[in-house]
PDB file of C-alpha atoms in Angstrom:
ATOM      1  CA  UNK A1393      37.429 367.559 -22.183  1.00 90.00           C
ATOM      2  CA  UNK A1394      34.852 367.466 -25.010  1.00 96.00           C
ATOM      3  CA  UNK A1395      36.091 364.379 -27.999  1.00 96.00           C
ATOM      4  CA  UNK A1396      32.494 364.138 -29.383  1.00 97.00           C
ATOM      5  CA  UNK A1397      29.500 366.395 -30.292  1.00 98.00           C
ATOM      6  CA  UNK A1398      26.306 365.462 -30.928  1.00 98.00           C
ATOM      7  CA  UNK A1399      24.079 367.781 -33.191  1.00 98.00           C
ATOM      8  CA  UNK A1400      20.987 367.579 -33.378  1.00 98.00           C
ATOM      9  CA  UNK A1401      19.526 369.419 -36.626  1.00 98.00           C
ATOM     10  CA  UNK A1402      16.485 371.001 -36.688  1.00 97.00           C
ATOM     11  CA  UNK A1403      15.432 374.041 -34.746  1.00 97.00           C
ATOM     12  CA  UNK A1404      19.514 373.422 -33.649  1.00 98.00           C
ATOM     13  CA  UNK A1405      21.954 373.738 -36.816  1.00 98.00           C
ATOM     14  CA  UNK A1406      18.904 374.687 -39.463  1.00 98.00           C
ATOM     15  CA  UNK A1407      16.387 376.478 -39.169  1.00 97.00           C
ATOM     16  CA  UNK A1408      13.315 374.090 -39.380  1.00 95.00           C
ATOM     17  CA  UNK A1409      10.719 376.610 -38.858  1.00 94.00           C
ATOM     18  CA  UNK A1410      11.533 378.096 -42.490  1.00 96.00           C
ATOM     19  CA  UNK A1411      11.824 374.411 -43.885  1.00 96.00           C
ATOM     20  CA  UNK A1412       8.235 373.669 -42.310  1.00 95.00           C
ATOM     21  CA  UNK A1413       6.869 376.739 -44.017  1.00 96.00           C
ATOM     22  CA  UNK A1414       8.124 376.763 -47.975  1.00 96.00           C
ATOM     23  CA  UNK A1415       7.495 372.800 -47.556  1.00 96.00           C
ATOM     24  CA  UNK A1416       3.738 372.896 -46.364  1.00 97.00           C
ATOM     25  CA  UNK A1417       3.016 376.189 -48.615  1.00 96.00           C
ATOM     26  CA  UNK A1418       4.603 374.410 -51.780  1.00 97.00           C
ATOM     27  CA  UNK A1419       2.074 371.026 -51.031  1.00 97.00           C
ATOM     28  CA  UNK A1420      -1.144 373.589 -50.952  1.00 98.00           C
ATOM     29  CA  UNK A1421       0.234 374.508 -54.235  1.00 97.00           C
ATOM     30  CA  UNK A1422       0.707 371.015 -55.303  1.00 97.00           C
ATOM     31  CA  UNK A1423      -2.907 369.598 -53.964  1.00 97.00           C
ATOM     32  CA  UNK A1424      -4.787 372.488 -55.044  1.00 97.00           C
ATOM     33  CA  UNK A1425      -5.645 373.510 -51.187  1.00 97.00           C
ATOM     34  CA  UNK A1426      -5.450 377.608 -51.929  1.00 94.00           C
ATOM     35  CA  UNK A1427      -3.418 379.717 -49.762  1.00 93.00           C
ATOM     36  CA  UNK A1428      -1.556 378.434 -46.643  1.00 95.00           C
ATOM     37  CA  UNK A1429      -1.652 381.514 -44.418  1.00 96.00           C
ATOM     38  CA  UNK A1430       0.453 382.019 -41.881  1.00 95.00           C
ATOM     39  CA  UNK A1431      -1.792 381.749 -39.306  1.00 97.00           C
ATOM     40  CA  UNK A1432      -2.464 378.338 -40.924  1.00 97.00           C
ATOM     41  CA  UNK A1433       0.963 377.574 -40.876  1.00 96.00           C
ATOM     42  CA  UNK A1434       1.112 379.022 -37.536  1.00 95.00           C
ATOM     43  CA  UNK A1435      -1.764 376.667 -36.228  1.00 97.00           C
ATOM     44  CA  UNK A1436       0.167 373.231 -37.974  1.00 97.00           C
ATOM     45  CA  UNK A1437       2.890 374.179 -36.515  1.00 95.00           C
ATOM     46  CA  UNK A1438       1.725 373.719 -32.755  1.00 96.00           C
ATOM     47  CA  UNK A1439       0.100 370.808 -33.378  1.00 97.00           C
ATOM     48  CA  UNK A1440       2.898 368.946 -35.458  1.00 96.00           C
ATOM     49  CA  UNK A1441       4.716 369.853 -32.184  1.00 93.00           C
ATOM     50  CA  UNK A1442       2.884 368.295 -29.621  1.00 95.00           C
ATOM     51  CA  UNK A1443       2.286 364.847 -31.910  1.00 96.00           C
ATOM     52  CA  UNK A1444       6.076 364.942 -32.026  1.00 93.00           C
ATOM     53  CA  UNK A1445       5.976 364.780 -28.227  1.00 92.00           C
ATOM     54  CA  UNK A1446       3.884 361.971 -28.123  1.00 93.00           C
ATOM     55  CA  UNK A1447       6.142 360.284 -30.033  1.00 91.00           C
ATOM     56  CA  UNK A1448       9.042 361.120 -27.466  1.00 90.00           C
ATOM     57  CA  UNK A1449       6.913 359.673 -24.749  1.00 90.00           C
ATOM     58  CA  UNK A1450       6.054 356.158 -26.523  1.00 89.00           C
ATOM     59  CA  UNK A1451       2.491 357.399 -26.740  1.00 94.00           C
ATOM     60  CA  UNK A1452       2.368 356.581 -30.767  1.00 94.00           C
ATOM     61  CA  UNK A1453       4.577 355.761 -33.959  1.00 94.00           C
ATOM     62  CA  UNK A1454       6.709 357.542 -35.975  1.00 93.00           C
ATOM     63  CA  UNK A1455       3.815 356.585 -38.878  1.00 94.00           C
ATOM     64  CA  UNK A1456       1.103 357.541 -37.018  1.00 97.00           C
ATOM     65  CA  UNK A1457       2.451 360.829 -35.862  1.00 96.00           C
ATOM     66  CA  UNK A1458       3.347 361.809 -39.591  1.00 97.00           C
ATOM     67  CA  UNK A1459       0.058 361.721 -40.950  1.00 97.00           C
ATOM     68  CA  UNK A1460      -1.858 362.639 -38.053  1.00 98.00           C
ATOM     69  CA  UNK A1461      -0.413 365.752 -37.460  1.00 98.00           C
ATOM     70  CA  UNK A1462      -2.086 366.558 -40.971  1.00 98.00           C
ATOM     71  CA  UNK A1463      -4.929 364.705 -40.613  1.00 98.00           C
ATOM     72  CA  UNK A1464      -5.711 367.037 -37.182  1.00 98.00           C
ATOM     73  CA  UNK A1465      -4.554 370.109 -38.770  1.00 98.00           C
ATOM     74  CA  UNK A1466      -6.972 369.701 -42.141  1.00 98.00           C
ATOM     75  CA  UNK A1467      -9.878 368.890 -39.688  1.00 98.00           C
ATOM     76  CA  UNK A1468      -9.648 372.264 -38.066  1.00 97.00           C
ATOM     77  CA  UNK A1469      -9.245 374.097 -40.853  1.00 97.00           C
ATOM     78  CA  UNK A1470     -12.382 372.562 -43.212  1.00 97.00           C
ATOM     79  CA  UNK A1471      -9.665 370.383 -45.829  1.00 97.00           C
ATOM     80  CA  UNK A1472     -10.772 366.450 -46.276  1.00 97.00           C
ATOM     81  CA  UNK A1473      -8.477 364.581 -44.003  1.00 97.00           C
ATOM     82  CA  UNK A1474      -8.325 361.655 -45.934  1.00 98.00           C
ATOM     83  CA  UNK A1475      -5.419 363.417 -47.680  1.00 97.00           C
ATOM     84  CA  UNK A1476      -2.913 363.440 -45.081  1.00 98.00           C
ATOM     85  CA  UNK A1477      -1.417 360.357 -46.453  1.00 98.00           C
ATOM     86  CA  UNK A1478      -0.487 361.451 -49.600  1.00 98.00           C
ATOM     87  CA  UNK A1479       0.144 365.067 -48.235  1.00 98.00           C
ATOM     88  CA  UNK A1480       2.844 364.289 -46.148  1.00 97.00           C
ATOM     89  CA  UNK A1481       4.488 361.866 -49.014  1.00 97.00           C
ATOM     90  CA  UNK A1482       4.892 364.742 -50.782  1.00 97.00           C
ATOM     91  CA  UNK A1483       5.795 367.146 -47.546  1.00 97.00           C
ATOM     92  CA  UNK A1484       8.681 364.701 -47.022  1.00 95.00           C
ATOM     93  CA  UNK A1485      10.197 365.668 -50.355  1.00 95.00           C
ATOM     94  CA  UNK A1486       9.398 368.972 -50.187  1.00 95.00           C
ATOM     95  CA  UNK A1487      10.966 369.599 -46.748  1.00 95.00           C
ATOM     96  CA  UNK A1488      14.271 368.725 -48.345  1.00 94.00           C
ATOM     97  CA  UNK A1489      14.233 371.010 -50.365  1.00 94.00           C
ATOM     98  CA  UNK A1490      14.995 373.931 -48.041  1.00 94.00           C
ATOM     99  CA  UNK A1491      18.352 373.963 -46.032  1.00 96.00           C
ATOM    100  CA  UNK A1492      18.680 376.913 -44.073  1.00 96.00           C
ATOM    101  CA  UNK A1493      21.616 377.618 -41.539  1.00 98.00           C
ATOM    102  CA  UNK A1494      20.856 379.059 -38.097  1.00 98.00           C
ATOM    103  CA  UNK A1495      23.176 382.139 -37.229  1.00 97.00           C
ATOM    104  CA  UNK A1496      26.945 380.846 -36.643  1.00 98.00           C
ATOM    105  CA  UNK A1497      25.770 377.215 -37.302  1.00 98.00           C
ATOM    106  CA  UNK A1498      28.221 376.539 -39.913  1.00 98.00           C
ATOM    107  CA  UNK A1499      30.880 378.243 -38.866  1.00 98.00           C
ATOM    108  CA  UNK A1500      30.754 376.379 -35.566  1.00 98.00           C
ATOM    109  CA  UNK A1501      30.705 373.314 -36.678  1.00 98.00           C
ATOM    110  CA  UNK A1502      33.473 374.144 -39.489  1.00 98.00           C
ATOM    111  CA  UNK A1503      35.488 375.570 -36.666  1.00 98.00           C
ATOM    112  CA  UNK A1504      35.367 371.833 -34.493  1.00 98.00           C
ATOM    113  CA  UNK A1505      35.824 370.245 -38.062  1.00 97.00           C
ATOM    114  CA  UNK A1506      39.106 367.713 -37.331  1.00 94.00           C
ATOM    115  CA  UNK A1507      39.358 368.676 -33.519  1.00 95.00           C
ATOM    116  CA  UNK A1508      36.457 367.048 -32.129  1.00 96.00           C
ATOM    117  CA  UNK A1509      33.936 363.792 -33.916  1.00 96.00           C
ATOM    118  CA  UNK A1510      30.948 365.451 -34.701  1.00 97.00           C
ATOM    119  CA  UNK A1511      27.800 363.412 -35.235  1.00 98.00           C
ATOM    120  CA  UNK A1512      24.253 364.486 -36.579  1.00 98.00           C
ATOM    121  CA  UNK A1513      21.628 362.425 -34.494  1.00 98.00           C
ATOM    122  CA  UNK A1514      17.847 363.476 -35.403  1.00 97.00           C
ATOM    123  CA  UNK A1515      14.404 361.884 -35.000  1.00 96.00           C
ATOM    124  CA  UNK A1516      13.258 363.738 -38.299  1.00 94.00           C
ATOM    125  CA  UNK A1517      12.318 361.505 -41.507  1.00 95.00           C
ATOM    126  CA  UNK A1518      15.243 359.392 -43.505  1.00 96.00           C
ATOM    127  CA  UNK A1519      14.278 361.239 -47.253  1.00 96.00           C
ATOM    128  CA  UNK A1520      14.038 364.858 -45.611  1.00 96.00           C
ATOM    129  CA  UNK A1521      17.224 364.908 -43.164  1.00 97.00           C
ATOM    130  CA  UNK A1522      19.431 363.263 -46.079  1.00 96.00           C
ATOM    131  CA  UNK A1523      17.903 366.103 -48.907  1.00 96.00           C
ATOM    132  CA  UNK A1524      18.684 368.902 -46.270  1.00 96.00           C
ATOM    133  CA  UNK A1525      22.536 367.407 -45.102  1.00 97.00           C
ATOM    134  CA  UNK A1526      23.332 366.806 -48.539  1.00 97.00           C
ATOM    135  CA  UNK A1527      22.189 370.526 -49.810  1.00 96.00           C
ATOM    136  CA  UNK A1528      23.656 372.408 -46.910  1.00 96.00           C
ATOM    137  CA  UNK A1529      26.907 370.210 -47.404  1.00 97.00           C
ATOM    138  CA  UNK A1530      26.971 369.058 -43.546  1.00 97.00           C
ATOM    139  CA  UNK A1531      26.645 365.652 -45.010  1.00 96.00           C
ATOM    140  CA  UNK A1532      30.387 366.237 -46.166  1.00 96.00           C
ATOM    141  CA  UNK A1533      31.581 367.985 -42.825  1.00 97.00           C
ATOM    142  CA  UNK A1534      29.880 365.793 -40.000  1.00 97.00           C
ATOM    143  CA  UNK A1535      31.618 362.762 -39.195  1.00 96.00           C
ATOM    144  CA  UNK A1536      28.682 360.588 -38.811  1.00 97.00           C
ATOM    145  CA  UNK A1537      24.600 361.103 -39.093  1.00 97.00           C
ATOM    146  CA  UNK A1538      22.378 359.070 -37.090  1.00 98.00           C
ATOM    147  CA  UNK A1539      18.836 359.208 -38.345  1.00 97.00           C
ATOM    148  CA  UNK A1540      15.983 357.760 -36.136  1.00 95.00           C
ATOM    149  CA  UNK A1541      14.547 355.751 -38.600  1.00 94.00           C
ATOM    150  CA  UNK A1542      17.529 353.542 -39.163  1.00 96.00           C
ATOM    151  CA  UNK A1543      19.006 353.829 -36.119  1.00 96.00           C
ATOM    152  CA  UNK A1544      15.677 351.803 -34.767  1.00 94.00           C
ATOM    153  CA  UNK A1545      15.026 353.767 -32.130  1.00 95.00           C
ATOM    154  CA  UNK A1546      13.988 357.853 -30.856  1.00 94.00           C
ATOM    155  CA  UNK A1547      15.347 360.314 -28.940  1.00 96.00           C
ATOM    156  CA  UNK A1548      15.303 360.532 -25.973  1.00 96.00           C
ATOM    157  CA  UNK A1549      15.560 356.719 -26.091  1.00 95.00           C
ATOM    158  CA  UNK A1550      18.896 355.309 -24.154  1.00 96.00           C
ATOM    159  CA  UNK A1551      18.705 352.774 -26.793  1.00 96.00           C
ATOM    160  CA  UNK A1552      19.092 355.143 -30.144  1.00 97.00           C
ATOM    161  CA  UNK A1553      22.055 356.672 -27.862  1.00 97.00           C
ATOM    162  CA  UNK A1554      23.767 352.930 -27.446  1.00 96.00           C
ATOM    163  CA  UNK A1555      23.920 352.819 -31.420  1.00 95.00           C
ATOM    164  CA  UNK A1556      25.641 356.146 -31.393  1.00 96.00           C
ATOM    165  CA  UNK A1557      28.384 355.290 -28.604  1.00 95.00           C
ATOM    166  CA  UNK A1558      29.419 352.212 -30.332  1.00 94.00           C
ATOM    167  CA  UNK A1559      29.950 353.578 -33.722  1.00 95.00           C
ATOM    168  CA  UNK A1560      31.848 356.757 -31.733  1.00 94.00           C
ATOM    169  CA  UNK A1561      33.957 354.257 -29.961  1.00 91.00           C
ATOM    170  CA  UNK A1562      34.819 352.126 -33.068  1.00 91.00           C
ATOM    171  CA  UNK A1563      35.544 354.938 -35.078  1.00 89.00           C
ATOM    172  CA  UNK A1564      37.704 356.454 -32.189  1.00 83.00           C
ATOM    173  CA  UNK A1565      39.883 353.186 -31.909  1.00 79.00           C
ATOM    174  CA  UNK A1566      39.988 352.802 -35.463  1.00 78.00           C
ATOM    175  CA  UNK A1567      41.473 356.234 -36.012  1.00 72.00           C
ATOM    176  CA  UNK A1568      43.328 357.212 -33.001  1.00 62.00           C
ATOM    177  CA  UNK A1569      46.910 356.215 -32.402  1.00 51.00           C
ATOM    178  CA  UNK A1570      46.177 355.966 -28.441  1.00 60.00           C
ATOM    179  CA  UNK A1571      43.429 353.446 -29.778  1.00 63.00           C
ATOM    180  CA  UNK A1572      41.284 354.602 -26.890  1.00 74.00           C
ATOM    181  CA  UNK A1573      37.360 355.295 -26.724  1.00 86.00           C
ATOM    182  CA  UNK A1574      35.550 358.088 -25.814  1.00 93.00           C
ATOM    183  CA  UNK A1575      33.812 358.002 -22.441  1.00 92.00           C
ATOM    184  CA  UNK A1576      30.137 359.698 -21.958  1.00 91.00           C
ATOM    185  CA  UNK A1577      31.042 362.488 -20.051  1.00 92.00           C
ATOM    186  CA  UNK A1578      33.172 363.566 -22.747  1.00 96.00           C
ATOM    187  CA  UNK A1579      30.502 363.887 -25.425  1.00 97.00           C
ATOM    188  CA  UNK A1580      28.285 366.507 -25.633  1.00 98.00           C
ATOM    189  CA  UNK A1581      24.417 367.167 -27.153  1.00 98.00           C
ATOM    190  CA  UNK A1582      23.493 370.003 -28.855  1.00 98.00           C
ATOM    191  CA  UNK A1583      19.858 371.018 -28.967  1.00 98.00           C
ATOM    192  CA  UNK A1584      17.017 372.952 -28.955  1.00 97.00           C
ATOM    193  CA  UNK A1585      14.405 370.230 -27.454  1.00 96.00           C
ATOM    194  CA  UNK A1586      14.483 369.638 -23.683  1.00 96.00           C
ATOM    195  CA  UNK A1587      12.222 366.472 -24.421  1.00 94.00           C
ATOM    196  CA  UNK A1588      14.047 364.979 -26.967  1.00 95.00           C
ATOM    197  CA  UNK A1589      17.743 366.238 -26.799  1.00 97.00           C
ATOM    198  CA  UNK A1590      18.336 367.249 -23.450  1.00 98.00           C
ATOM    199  CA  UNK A1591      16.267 364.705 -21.648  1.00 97.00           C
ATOM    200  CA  UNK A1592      18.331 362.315 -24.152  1.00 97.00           C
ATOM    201  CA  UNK A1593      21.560 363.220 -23.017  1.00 98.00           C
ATOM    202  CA  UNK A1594      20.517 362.672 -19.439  1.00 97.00           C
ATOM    203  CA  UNK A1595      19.144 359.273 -20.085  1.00 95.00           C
ATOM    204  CA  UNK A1596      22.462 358.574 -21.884  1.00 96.00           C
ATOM    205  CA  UNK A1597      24.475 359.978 -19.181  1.00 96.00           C
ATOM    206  CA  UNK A1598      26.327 362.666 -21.362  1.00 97.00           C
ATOM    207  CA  UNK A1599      26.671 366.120 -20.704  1.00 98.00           C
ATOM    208  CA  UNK A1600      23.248 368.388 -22.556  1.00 98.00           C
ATOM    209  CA  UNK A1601      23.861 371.830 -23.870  1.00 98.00           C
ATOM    210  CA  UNK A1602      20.251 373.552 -25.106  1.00 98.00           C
ATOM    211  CA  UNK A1603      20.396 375.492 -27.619  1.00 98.00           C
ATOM    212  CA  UNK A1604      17.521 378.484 -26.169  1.00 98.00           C
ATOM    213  CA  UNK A1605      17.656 381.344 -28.653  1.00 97.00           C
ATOM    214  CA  UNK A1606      14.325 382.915 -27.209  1.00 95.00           C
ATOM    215  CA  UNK A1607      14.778 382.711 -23.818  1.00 96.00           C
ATOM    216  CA  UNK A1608      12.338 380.151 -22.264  1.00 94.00           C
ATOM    217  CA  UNK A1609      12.661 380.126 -18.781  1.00 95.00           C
ATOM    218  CA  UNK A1610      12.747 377.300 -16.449  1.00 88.00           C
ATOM    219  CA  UNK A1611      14.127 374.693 -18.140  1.00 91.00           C
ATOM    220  CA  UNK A1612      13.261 370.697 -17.181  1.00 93.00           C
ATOM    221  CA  UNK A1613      14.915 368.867 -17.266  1.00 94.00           C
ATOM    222  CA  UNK A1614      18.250 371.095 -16.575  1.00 96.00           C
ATOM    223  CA  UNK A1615      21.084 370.801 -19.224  1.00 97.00           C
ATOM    224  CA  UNK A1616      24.636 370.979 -17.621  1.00 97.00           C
ATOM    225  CA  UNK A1617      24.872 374.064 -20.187  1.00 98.00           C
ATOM    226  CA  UNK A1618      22.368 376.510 -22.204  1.00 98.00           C
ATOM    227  CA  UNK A1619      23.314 378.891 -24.647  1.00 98.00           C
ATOM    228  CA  UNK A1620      21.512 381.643 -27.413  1.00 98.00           C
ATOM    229  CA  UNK A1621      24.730 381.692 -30.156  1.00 98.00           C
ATOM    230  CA  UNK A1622      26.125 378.241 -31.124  1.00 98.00           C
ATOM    231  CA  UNK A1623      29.421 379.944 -31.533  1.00 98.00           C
ATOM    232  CA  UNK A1624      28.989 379.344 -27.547  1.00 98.00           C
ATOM    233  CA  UNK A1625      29.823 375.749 -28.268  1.00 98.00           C
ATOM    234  CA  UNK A1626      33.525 376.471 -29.109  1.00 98.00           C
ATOM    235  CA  UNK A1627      33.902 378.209 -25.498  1.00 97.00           C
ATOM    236  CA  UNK A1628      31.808 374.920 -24.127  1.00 97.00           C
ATOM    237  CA  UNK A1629      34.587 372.280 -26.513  1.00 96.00           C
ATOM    238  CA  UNK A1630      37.781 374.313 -25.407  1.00 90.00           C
TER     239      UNK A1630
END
């Protein structure tokens, strides 16, 4: 039986790719850079996702990875890297800004609202994720939100998963009249990344559920459950 879900939010409850685009597109605006295409945006796009994987594996900072993801992306494209820094101030802010559900997000997580703890846990930035939670209102209907930055640690790190567990089992005692805590195998994670979520989960020993809207094949590692609606997560609770 399911007591706690873990979230993660974007690319699994919002729709980051959207986010990414009106963010990056407003800062060309901003800096005076022209046009972002979406080619452009296209080509930042896989980039920013392989320095987030680097990050996953240890390989550099949560600093370093912010600005050089921009720093790479204006070198290809001709723009004065020395810019990044300042760029992604302002892309911080910007990314905020935009809060878009994926399909039958909120009604999902409305739907487990009081039945099951529900937790946001996300390696994104501290100013965007708390912009976003707070103008989609999940800030208000999530029980807890665990943000990499103050947590101290990244998924898939056991160690951002121990600060999660203890607040789950505190609040669980505190509020149940059993005053018993919730064991890993009865949380589950929610998300779209195999590196980060799913590979999380297993280092945590929880049960994974990968959220694969576009069908990749072969996934690695294997989640105990994949689905392409997140309504699917009510069958998965109950």
């Amino acid at each position: 039986m399911i007591k706690a879900v873990l979230w993660d939010i974007d690319g699994t409850l919002l729709d980051f790719l959207l986010s990414e685009k009106v963010a990056i597109s407003a800062c060309f605006q901003k800096f005076g850079l022209g046009q972002c295409t979406d080619s452009m945006i296209k080509q930042y796009s896989a980039i920013n996702v392989g320095f987030w994987k680097k990050l996953e594996r240890g390989e550099m900072t949560k600093a370093e990875i912010l600005v050089g993801r921009f720093a790479e992306f204006f070198s290809q494209i001709g723009i004065d890297p020395s810019i990044a820094p300042a760029f992604n101030a302002e892309y911080q802010i910007r990314l905020g800004d935009t809060a878009c559900f994926q399909k039958n997000a909120f009604e999902t997580v409305k739907a487990l609202q009081g039945k099951v703890m529900q937790c946001a846990v996300t390696n994104g930035t501290r100013i965007a994720q708390e912009r976003k939670l707070a103008l989609c209102g999940l800030d208000k209907i999530l029980d807890q939100v665990f943000i990499s930055e103050i947590v101290g640690f990244e998924k898939p790190n056991p160690c951002f998963f121990d600060q999660v567990f203890k607040w789950i089992n505190s609040a669980a005692i505190n509020t149940s009249s059993k005053k018993s805590s919730i064991k890993p195998s009865q949380m589950l994670i929610v998300g779209d990344s195999l590196t980060s979520d799913i590979l999380g989960g297993v280092n945590a020993g929880i049960k994974t559920c990968w959220f694969n809207p576009t069908g990749v094949k072969n996934p690695q590692p294997v989640p105990d459950y994949e689905i392409s609606d997140l309504s699917q997560v009510l069958d998965i609770v109950n």
